[in-house]
Amino acid sequence: MNIKELQHNWNTFGKQDPLWAIITRSDKKGNKWDIDEFFKTGDRKIDQLFDMLKEQNIQVNNGSALDFGCGVGRLTLALASHFDQVSGVDIAQSMIDLANRYNKFPERCTYYVNTKDDLSLFDNHSFDFIYTIIVLQHMRPEYAKSYIAEFTRLLKPGGVAVFQMPAKYIGPLHQELQPSMWQRVNYRLKKVLKPLFGWMLPARAHMEMYGITRDEMVPYLKQLGVEVADVRKDDSPGPLWESYQYTIIRTT
């Protein structure tokens, strides 16, 4: 899936069922999330994050933060309790429109749409802290690596970034590798019909999942010249994926 396809998918989710697309609980599908309950999950996640940083004796300056893949601002608003200025960036205009609607702290939270595979809309050394979770997993590894490299560029000296990335699929093989007969037929029909009637077929959004192994990620981070301060297991993608949370510090 390229960047344009990624943008289309998340723009569609933002129009159809935005909160469920961010936290995919089966009982909340079909716009069943209560908005207050949804945003409280962000408060809890950021509280847990800062408890972890405190446990690791990692100091974070409270000047500026970036929420990458901010969606409707669930974590952006929670970060505003810890930082003077918070920027939220997302690939989907529909998500950013909702983030602006829900923005309780317009004096501290600013939202941006970014459709590039880099973060060139921000200057070098713009942020004290960068956070992203359940975002990089939905893009091809080359895009994820490109954005992670951008995180290191954007961090101020002494700045901290925390991000999550699945390592590998560990669920039943048949769920990953063996589509049903109907899925195989449907795929072949689309392959034949799309070139002829693609303009007539509704474009459906779907989520893809990708991973980068820990053994590949850690050397990549060191190659970028940052300190890898912490790597720990993470369960945010659910039980079918082995996943890790990485904490990095720009030392210079």
PDB file of N, CA and C in Angstrom, residues 107-165:
ATOM      1  N   GLU A 107      -5.282  26.803  22.312  1.00  0.00           N
ATOM      2  CA  GLU A 107      -4.100  27.628  22.569  1.00  0.00           C
ATOM      3  C   GLU A 107      -2.836  26.779  22.709  1.00  0.00           C
ATOM      4  N   ARG A 108      -2.997  25.470  22.926  1.00  0.00           N
ATOM      5  CA  ARG A 108      -1.831  24.599  23.109  1.00  0.00           C
ATOM      6  C   ARG A 108      -1.727  23.492  22.065  1.00  0.00           C
ATOM      7  N   CYS A 109      -2.826  23.143  21.427  1.00  0.00           N
ATOM      8  CA  CYS A 109      -2.833  22.034  20.462  1.00  0.00           C
ATOM      9  C   CYS A 109      -3.083  22.556  19.046  1.00  0.00           C
ATOM     10  N   THR A 110      -2.209  22.175  18.132  1.00  0.00           N
ATOM     11  CA  THR A 110      -2.346  22.556  16.728  1.00  0.00           C
ATOM     12  C   THR A 110      -2.259  21.299  15.875  1.00  0.00           C
ATOM     13  N   TYR A 111      -3.138  21.213  14.868  1.00  0.00           N
ATOM     14  CA  TYR A 111      -3.204  20.008  14.041  1.00  0.00           C
ATOM     15  C   TYR A 111      -2.788  20.300  12.601  1.00  0.00           C
ATOM     16  N   TYR A 112      -2.143  19.300  11.989  1.00  0.00           N
ATOM     17  CA  TYR A 112      -1.632  19.436  10.627  1.00  0.00           C
ATOM     18  C   TYR A 112      -1.972  18.188   9.818  1.00  0.00           C
ATOM     19  N   VAL A 113      -2.280  18.395   8.534  1.00  0.00           N
ATOM     20  CA  VAL A 113      -2.385  17.288   7.583  1.00  0.00           C
ATOM     21  C   VAL A 113      -1.045  17.163   6.868  1.00  0.00           C
ATOM     22  N   ASN A 114      -0.548  15.939   6.772  1.00  0.00           N
ATOM     23  CA  ASN A 114       0.710  15.689   6.058  1.00  0.00           C
ATOM     24  C   ASN A 114       0.536  14.470   5.166  1.00  0.00           C
ATOM     25  N   THR A 115       0.685  14.652   3.867  1.00  0.00           N
ATOM     26  CA  THR A 115       0.492  13.549   2.924  1.00  0.00           C
ATOM     27  C   THR A 115       1.807  13.069   2.319  1.00  0.00           C
ATOM     28  N   LYS A 116       2.929  13.533   2.858  1.00  0.00           N
ATOM     29  CA  LYS A 116       4.235  13.119   2.348  1.00  0.00           C
ATOM     30  C   LYS A 116       4.784  11.956   3.171  1.00  0.00           C
ATOM     31  N   ASP A 117       5.812  11.289   2.620  1.00  0.00           N
ATOM     32  CA  ASP A 117       6.465  10.216   3.371  1.00  0.00           C
ATOM     33  C   ASP A 117       7.628  10.760   4.193  1.00  0.00           C
ATOM     34  N   ASP A 118       7.570  12.061   4.493  1.00  0.00           N
ATOM     35  CA  ASP A 118       8.518  12.687   5.407  1.00  0.00           C
ATOM     36  C   ASP A 118       7.748  13.699   6.252  1.00  0.00           C
ATOM     37  N   LEU A 119       8.456  14.382   7.130  1.00  0.00           N
ATOM     38  CA  LEU A 119       7.827  15.391   7.990  1.00  0.00           C
ATOM     39  C   LEU A 119       8.475  16.749   7.757  1.00  0.00           C
ATOM     40  N   SER A 120       8.692  17.062   6.475  1.00  0.00           N
ATOM     41  CA  SER A 120       9.385  18.293   6.114  1.00  0.00           C
ATOM     42  C   SER A 120       8.597  19.547   6.449  1.00  0.00           C
ATOM     43  N   LEU A 121       7.339  19.418   6.833  1.00  0.00           N
ATOM     44  CA  LEU A 121       6.581  20.587   7.280  1.00  0.00           C
ATOM     45  C   LEU A 121       7.095  21.125   8.609  1.00  0.00           C
ATOM     46  N   PHE A 122       7.910  20.335   9.325  1.00  0.00           N
ATOM     47  CA  PHE A 122       8.497  20.778  10.596  1.00  0.00           C
ATOM     48  C   PHE A 122      10.005  20.989  10.434  1.00  0.00           C
ATOM     49  N   ASP A 123      10.524  22.004  11.124  1.00  0.00           N
ATOM     50  CA  ASP A 123      11.955  22.305  11.085  1.00  0.00           C
ATOM     51  C   ASP A 123      12.750  21.334  11.954  1.00  0.00           C
ATOM     52  N   ASN A 124      14.039  21.265  11.696  1.00  0.00           N
ATOM     53  CA  ASN A 124      14.942  20.489  12.553  1.00  0.00           C
ATOM     54  C   ASN A 124      14.803  20.931  14.010  1.00  0.00           C
ATOM     55  N   HIS A 125      14.951  19.969  14.914  1.00  0.00           N
ATOM     56  CA  HIS A 125      15.001  20.252  16.355  1.00  0.00           C
ATOM     57  C   HIS A 125      13.758  21.010  16.833  1.00  0.00           C
ATOM     58  N   SER A 126      12.582  20.569  16.378  1.00  0.00           N
ATOM     59  CA  SER A 126      11.333  21.262  16.728  1.00  0.00           C
ATOM     60  C   SER A 126      10.707  20.774  18.024  1.00  0.00           C
ATOM     61  N   PHE A 127      11.036  19.546  18.462  1.00  0.00           N
ATOM     62  CA  PHE A 127      10.263  18.944  19.544  1.00  0.00           C
ATOM     63  C   PHE A 127      11.145  18.366  20.651  1.00  0.00           C
ATOM     64  N   ASP A 128      10.630  18.507  21.878  1.00  0.00           N
ATOM     65  CA  ASP A 128      11.252  17.851  23.029  1.00  0.00           C
ATOM     66  C   ASP A 128      10.825  16.393  23.141  1.00  0.00           C
ATOM     67  N   PHE A 129       9.645  16.076  22.592  1.00  0.00           N
ATOM     68  CA  PHE A 129       9.084  14.737  22.776  1.00  0.00           C
ATOM     69  C   PHE A 129       8.242  14.377  21.563  1.00  0.00           C
ATOM     70  N   ILE A 130       8.349  13.123  21.136  1.00  0.00           N
ATOM     71  CA  ILE A 130       7.537  12.601  20.034  1.00  0.00           C
ATOM     72  C   ILE A 130       6.957  11.263  20.474  1.00  0.00           C
ATOM     73  N   TYR A 131       5.664  11.080  20.193  1.00  0.00           N
ATOM     74  CA  TYR A 131       5.002   9.838  20.592  1.00  0.00           C
ATOM     75  C   TYR A 131       4.120   9.341  19.459  1.00  0.00           C
ATOM     76  N   THR A 132       4.150   8.043  19.238  1.00  0.00           N
ATOM     77  CA  THR A 132       3.222   7.426  18.296  1.00  0.00           C
ATOM     78  C   THR A 132       2.994   5.972  18.684  1.00  0.00           C
ATOM     79  N   ILE A 133       1.759   5.555  18.618  1.00  0.00           N
ATOM     80  CA  ILE A 133       1.379   4.181  18.953  1.00  0.00           C
ATOM     81  C   ILE A 133       0.250   3.755  18.025  1.00  0.00           C
ATOM     82  N   ILE A 134       0.249   2.491  17.617  1.00  0.00           N
ATOM     83  CA  ILE A 134      -0.705   1.881  16.677  1.00  0.00           C
ATOM     84  C   ILE A 134      -0.860   2.717  15.402  1.00  0.00           C
ATOM     85  N   VAL A 135       0.259   3.230  14.920  1.00  0.00           N
ATOM     86  CA  VAL A 135       0.262   4.030  13.688  1.00  0.00           C
ATOM     87  C   VAL A 135       1.234   3.441  12.665  1.00  0.00           C
ATOM     88  N   LEU A 136       2.502   3.322  13.037  1.00  0.00           N
ATOM     89  CA  LEU A 136       3.517   2.818  12.108  1.00  0.00           C
ATOM     90  C   LEU A 136       3.185   1.414  11.613  1.00  0.00           C
ATOM     91  N   GLN A 137       2.422   0.671  12.394  1.00  0.00           N
ATOM     92  CA  GLN A 137       2.079  -0.713  12.034  1.00  0.00           C
ATOM     93  C   GLN A 137       1.201  -0.801  10.790  1.00  0.00           C
ATOM     94  N   HIS A 138       0.574   0.308  10.395  1.00  0.00           N
ATOM     95  CA  HIS A 138      -0.336   0.282   9.254  1.00  0.00           C
ATOM     96  C   HIS A 138       0.320   0.724   7.949  1.00  0.00           C
ATOM     97  N   MET A 139       1.634   0.896   7.947  1.00  0.00           N
ATOM     98  CA  MET A 139       2.318   1.324   6.726  1.00  0.00           C
ATOM     99  C   MET A 139       3.494   0.399   6.428  1.00  0.00           C
ATOM    100  N   ARG A 140       3.874   0.361   5.174  1.00  0.00           N
ATOM    101  CA  ARG A 140       4.976  -0.500   4.771  1.00  0.00           C
ATOM    102  C   ARG A 140       6.241  -0.128   5.531  1.00  0.00           C
ATOM    103  N   PRO A 141       7.108  -1.105   5.823  1.00  0.00           N
ATOM    104  CA  PRO A 141       8.299  -0.833   6.630  1.00  0.00           C
ATOM    105  C   PRO A 141       9.180   0.288   6.104  1.00  0.00           C
ATOM    106  N   GLU A 142       9.276   0.444   4.778  1.00  0.00           N
ATOM    107  CA  GLU A 142      10.127   1.525   4.271  1.00  0.00           C
ATOM    108  C   GLU A 142       9.578   2.900   4.652  1.00  0.00           C
ATOM    109  N   TYR A 143       8.242   3.022   4.706  1.00  0.00           N
ATOM    110  CA  TYR A 143       7.649   4.283   5.150  1.00  0.00           C
ATOM    111  C   TYR A 143       7.849   4.468   6.653  1.00  0.00           C
ATOM    112  N   ALA A 144       7.652   3.399   7.410  1.00  0.00           N
ATOM    113  CA  ALA A 144       7.837   3.488   8.861  1.00  0.00           C
ATOM    114  C   ALA A 144       9.260   3.923   9.191  1.00  0.00           C
ATOM    115  N   LYS A 145      10.234   3.332   8.520  1.00  0.00           N
ATOM    116  CA  LYS A 145      11.629   3.700   8.772  1.00  0.00           C
ATOM    117  C   LYS A 145      11.896   5.150   8.391  1.00  0.00           C
ATOM    118  N   SER A 146      11.303   5.592   7.301  1.00  0.00           N
ATOM    119  CA  SER A 146      11.487   6.979   6.875  1.00  0.00           C
ATOM    120  C   SER A 146      10.969   7.949   7.929  1.00  0.00           C
ATOM    121  N   TYR A 147       9.805   7.650   8.490  1.00  0.00           N
ATOM    122  CA  TYR A 147       9.246   8.527   9.529  1.00  0.00           C
ATOM    123  C   TYR A 147      10.077   8.468  10.809  1.00  0.00           C
ATOM    124  N   ILE A 148      10.561   7.292  11.170  1.00  0.00           N
ATOM    125  CA  ILE A 148      11.397   7.182  12.376  1.00  0.00           C
ATOM    126  C   ILE A 148      12.669   8.014  12.210  1.00  0.00           C
ATOM    127  N   ALA A 149      13.262   7.972  11.022  1.00  0.00           N
ATOM    128  CA  ALA A 149      14.429   8.817  10.760  1.00  0.00           C
ATOM    129  C   ALA A 149      14.069  10.289  10.912  1.00  0.00           C
ATOM    130  N   GLU A 150      12.877  10.651  10.490  1.00  0.00           N
ATOM    131  CA  GLU A 150      12.415  12.030  10.650  1.00  0.00           C
ATOM    132  C   GLU A 150      12.242  12.395  12.124  1.00  0.00           C
ATOM    133  N   PHE A 151      11.796  11.431  12.929  1.00  0.00           N
ATOM    134  CA  PHE A 151      11.691  11.708  14.378  1.00  0.00           C
ATOM    135  C   PHE A 151      13.046  12.158  14.923  1.00  0.00           C
ATOM    136  N   THR A 152      14.101  11.466  14.519  1.00  0.00           N
ATOM    137  CA  THR A 152      15.427  11.810  15.052  1.00  0.00           C
ATOM    138  C   THR A 152      15.857  13.194  14.581  1.00  0.00           C
ATOM    139  N   ARG A 153      15.469  13.577  13.387  1.00  0.00           N
ATOM    140  CA  ARG A 153      15.780  14.924  12.890  1.00  0.00           C
ATOM    141  C   ARG A 153      15.025  15.990  13.667  1.00  0.00           C
ATOM    142  N   LEU A 154      13.790  15.696  14.016  1.00  0.00           N
ATOM    143  CA  LEU A 154      12.923  16.689  14.656  1.00  0.00           C
ATOM    144  C   LEU A 154      13.200  16.866  16.144  1.00  0.00           C
ATOM    145  N   LEU A 155      13.814  15.864  16.773  1.00  0.00           N
ATOM    146  CA  LEU A 155      14.070  15.971  18.211  1.00  0.00           C
ATOM    147  C   LEU A 155      15.139  17.022  18.506  1.00  0.00           C
ATOM    148  N   LYS A 156      14.895  17.780  19.557  1.00  0.00           N
ATOM    149  CA  LYS A 156      15.926  18.668  20.082  1.00  0.00           C
ATOM    150  C   LYS A 156      17.002  17.824  20.765  1.00  0.00           C
ATOM    151  N   PRO A 157      18.217  18.346  20.929  1.00  0.00           N
ATOM    152  CA  PRO A 157      19.215  17.617  21.720  1.00  0.00           C
ATOM    153  C   PRO A 157      18.663  17.306  23.112  1.00  0.00           C
ATOM    154  N   GLY A 158      18.744  16.051  23.504  1.00  0.00           N
ATOM    155  CA  GLY A 158      18.144  15.610  24.756  1.00  0.00           C
ATOM    156  C   GLY A 158      16.689  15.216  24.623  1.00  0.00           C
ATOM    157  N   GLY A 159      16.130  15.381  23.413  1.00  0.00           N
ATOM    158  CA  GLY A 159      14.731  15.034  23.191  1.00  0.00           C
ATOM    159  C   GLY A 159      14.495  13.537  23.181  1.00  0.00           C
ATOM    160  N   VAL A 160      13.253  13.148  23.471  1.00  0.00           N
ATOM    161  CA  VAL A 160      12.877  11.740  23.631  1.00  0.00           C
ATOM    162  C   VAL A 160      11.751  11.400  22.658  1.00  0.00           C
ATOM    163  N   ALA A 161      11.843  10.244  22.031  1.00  0.00           N
ATOM    164  CA  ALA A 161      10.751   9.718  21.212  1.00  0.00           C
ATOM    165  C   ALA A 161      10.394   8.326  21.706  1.00  0.00           C
ATOM    166  N   VAL A 162       9.099   8.057  21.771  1.00  0.00           N
ATOM    167  CA  VAL A 162       8.595   6.733  22.139  1.00  0.00           C
ATOM    168  C   VAL A 162       7.668   6.283  21.019  1.00  0.00           C
ATOM    169  N   PHE A 163       7.933   5.114  20.461  1.00  0.00           N
ATOM    170  CA  PHE A 163       7.073   4.608  19.395  1.00  0.00           C
ATOM    171  C   PHE A 163       6.917   3.104  19.530  1.00  0.00           C
ATOM    172  N   GLN A 164       5.847   2.603  18.953  1.00  0.00           N
ATOM    173  CA  GLN A 164       5.526   1.175  18.989  1.00  0.00           C
ATOM    174  C   GLN A 164       5.568   0.626  17.577  1.00  0.00           C
ATOM    175  N   MET A 165       6.081  -0.607  17.448  1.00  0.00           N
ATOM    176  CA  MET A 165       6.106  -1.260  16.140  1.00  0.00           C
ATOM    177  C   MET A 165       6.000  -2.762  16.326  1.00  0.00           C
TER     178      MET A 165
END
